[in-house]
PDB file of C-alpha atoms in Angstrom:
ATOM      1  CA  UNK A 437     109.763 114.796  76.254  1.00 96.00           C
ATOM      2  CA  UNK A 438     108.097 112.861  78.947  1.00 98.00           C
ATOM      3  CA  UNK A 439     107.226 115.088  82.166  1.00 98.00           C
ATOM      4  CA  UNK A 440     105.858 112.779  84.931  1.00 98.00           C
ATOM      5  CA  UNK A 441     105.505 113.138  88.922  1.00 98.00           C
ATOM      6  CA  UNK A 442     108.184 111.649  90.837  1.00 98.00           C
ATOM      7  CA  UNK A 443     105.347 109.061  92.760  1.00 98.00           C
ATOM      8  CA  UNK A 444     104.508 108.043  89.068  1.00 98.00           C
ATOM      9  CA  UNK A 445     108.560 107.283  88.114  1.00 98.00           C
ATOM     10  CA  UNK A 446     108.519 105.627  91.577  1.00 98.00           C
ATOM     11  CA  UNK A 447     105.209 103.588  91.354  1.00 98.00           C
ATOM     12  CA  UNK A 448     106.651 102.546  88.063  1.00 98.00           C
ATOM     13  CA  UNK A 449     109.938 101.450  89.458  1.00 98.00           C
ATOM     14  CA  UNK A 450     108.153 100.059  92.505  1.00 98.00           C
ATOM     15  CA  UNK A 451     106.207  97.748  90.289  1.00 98.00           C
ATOM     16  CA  UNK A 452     109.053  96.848  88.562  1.00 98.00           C
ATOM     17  CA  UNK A 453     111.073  95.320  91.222  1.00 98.00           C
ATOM     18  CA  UNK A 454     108.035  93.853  92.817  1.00 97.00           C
ATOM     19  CA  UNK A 455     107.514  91.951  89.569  1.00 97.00           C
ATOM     20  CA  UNK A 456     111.386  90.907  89.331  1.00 97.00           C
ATOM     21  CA  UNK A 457     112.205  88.452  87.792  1.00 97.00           C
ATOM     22  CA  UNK A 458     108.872  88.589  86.133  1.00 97.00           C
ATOM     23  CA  UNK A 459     108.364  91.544  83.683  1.00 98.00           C
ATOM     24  CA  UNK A 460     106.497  93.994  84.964  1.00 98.00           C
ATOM     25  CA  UNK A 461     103.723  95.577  82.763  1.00 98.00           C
ATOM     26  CA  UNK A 462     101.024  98.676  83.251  1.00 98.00           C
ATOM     27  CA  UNK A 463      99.687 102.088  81.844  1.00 98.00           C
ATOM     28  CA  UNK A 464      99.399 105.384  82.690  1.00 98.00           C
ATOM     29  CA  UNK A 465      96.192 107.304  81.900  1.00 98.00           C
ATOM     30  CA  UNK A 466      95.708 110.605  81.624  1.00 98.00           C
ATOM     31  CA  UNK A 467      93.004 112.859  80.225  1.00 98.00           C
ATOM     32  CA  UNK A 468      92.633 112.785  76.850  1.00 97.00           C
ATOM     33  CA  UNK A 469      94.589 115.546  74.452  1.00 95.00           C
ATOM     34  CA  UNK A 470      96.317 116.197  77.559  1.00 96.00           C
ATOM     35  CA  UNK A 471      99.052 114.107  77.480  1.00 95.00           C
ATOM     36  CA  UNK A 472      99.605 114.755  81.111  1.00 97.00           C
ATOM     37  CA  UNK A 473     100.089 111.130  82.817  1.00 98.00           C
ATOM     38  CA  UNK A 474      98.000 110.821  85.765  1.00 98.00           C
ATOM     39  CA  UNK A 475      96.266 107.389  87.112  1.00 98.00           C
ATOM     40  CA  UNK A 476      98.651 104.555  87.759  1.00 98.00           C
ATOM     41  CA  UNK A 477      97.373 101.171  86.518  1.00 98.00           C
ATOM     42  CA  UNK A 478      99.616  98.457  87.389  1.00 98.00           C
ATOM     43  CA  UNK A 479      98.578  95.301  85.054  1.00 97.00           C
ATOM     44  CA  UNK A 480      99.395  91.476  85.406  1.00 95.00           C
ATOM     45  CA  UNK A 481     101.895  90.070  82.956  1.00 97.00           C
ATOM     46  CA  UNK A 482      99.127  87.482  81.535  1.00 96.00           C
ATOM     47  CA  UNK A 483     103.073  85.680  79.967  1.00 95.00           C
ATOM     48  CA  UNK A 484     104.354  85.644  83.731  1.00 95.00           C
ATOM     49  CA  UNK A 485     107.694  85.816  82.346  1.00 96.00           C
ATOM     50  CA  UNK A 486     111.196  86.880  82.393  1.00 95.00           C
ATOM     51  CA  UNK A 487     111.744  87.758  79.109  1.00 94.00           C
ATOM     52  CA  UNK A 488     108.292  88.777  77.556  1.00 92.00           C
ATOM     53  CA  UNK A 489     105.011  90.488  78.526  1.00 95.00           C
ATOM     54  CA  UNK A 490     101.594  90.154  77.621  1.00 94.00           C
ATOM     55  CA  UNK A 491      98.674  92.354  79.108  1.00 95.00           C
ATOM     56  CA  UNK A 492      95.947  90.264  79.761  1.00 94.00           C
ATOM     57  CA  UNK A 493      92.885  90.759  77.583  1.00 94.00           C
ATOM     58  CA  UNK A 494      90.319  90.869  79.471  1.00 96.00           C
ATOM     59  CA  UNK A 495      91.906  93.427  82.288  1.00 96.00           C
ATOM     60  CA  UNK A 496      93.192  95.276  78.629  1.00 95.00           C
ATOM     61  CA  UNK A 497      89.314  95.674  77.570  1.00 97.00           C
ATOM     62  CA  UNK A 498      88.031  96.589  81.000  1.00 97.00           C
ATOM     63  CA  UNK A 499      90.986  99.107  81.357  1.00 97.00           C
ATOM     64  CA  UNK A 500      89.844 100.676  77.346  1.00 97.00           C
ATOM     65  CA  UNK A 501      86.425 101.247  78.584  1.00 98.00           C
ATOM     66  CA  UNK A 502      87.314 102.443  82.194  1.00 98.00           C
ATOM     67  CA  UNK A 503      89.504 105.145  80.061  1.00 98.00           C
ATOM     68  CA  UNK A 504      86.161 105.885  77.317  1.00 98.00           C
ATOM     69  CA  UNK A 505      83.984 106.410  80.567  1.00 98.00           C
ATOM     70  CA  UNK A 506      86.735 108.745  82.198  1.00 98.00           C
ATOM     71  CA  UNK A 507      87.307 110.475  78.974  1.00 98.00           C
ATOM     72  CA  UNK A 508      91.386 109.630  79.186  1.00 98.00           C
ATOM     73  CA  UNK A 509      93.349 107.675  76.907  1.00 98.00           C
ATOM     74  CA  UNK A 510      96.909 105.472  77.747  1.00 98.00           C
ATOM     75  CA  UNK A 511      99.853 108.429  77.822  1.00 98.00           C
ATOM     76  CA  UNK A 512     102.696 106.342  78.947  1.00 98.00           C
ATOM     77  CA  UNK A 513     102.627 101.876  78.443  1.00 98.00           C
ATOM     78  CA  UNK A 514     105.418 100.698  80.716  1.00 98.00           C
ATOM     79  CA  UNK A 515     107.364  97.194  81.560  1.00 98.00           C
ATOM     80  CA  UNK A 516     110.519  96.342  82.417  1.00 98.00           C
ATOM     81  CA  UNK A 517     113.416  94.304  81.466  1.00 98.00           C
ATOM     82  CA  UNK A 518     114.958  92.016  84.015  1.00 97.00           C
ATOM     83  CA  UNK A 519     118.321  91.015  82.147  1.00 96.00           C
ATOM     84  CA  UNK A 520     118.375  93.639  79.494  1.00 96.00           C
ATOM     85  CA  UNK A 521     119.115  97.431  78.918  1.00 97.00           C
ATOM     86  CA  UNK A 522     115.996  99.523  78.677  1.00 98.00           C
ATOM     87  CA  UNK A 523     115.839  99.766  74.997  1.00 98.00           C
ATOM     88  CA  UNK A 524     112.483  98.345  73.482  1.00 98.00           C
ATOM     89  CA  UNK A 525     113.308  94.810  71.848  1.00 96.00           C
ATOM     90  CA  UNK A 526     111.565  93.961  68.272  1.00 94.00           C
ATOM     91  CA  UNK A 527     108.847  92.465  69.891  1.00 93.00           C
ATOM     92  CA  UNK A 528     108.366  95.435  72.337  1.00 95.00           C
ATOM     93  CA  UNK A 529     107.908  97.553  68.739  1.00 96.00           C
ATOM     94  CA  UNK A 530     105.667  95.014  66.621  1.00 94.00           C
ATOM     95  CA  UNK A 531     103.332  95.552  70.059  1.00 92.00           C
ATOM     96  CA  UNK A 532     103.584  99.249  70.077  1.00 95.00           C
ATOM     97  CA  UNK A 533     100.117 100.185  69.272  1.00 93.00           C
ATOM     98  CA  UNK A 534      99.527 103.661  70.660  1.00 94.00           C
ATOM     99  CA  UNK A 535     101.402 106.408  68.660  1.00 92.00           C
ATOM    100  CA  UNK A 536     100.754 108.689  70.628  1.00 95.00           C
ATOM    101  CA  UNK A 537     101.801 107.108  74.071  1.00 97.00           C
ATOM    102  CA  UNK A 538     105.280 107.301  75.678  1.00 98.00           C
ATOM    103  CA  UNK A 539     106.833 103.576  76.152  1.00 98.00           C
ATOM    104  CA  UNK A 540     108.824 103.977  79.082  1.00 98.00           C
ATOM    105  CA  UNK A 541     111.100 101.297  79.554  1.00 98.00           C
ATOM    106  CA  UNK A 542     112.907  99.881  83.114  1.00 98.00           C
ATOM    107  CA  UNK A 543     115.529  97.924  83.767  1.00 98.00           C
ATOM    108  CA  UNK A 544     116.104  96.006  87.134  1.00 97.00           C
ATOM    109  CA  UNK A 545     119.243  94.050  85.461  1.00 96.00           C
ATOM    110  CA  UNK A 546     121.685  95.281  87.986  1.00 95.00           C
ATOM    111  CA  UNK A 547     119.423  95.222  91.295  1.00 95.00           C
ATOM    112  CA  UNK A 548     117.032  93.034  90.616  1.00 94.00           C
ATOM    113  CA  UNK A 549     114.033  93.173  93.560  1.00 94.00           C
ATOM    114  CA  UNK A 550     116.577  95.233  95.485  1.00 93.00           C
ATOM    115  CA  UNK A 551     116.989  98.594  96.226  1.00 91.00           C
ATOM    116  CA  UNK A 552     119.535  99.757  93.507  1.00 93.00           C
ATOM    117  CA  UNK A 553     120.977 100.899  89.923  1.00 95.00           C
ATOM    118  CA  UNK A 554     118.091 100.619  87.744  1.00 97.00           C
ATOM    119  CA  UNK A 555     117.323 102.244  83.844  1.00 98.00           C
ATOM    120  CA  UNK A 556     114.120 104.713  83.293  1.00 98.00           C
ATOM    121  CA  UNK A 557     114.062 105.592  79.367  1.00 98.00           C
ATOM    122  CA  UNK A 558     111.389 106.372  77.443  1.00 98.00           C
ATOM    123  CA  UNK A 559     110.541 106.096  73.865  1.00 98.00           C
ATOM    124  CA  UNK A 560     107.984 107.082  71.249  1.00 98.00           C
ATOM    125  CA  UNK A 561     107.447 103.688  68.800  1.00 98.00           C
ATOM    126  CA  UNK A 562     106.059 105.404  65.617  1.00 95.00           C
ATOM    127  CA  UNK A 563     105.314 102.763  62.540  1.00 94.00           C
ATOM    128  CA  UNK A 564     108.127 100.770  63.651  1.00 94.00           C
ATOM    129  CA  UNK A 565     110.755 103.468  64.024  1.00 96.00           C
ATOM    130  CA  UNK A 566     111.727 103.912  67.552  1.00 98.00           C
ATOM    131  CA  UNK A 567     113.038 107.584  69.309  1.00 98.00           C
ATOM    132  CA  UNK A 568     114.217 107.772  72.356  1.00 98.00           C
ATOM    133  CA  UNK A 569     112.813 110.972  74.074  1.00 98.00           C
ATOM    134  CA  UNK A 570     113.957 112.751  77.386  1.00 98.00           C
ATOM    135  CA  UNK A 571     112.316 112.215  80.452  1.00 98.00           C
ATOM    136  CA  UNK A 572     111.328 115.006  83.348  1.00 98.00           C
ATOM    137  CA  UNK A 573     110.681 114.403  86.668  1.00 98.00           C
ATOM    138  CA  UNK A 574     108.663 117.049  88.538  1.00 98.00           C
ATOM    139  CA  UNK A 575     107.288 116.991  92.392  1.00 97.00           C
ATOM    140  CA  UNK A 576     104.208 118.053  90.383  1.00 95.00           C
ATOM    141  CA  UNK A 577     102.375 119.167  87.457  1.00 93.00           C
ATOM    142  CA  UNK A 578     102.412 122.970  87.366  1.00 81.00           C
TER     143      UNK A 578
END
């Protein structure tokens, strides 16, 4: 299960309908062995498009050795889908890297930019095989 603050969810969601149509794309940190999701890190979709994302690899590098020097490590790799259920597509799975890290999914399909329906799922992407996990939202972490 994914527990995570209600101002990350919304920072999430925020970025997601900022970037609409645009995927959006970003991490999560948190302190390593934790797997408690704590510093926000909104990245630019290097593809700039509707229907794919690409971090950048320069701001990916610089964000790996920001997380070595803080000691954290990527707990949750989000981006949305703008036309699509959040469900992670077979590219979204041959690009899942992290096995430990929850791949949260949104989907601004239905509301686009707007204030409005949206999807917030998130998966675990294991060798391929993908499980869809439940997903807390707490005021804080206790």
């Amino acid at each position: 299960m994914l527990t995570i603050t209600r101002a990350l969810h919304d920072a999430i969601v925020d970025h997601a309908r900022a970037d609409h149509p645009d995927e959006a794309c970003g991490v999560v940190a948190g302190p390593a062995g934790t797997g408690r999701p704590e510093r926000f890190v909104p990245m630019l979709n290097a593809a700039r498009s509707p229907t794919f994302y690409e971090f950048d690899s320069g701001d990916l590098l610089k964000l790996y050795r920001e997380m070595d020097d803080r000691d954290e490590e990527p707990v949750v790799v989000y981006h949305s889908h703008t036309a699509t259920e959040a469900y992670p597509s077979r590219t979204d799975v041959s690009y899942a890297s992290e096995p430990g890290a929850h791949y949260v999914l949104v989907s601004t399909a239905e509301s686009g930019a707007e204030a409005g329906p949206f999807q917030f799922r998130s998966f675990r992407i294991v060798d391929g095989e993908i499980t869809e996990e439940d997903v807390e939202v707490v005021d804080s972490y206790a």
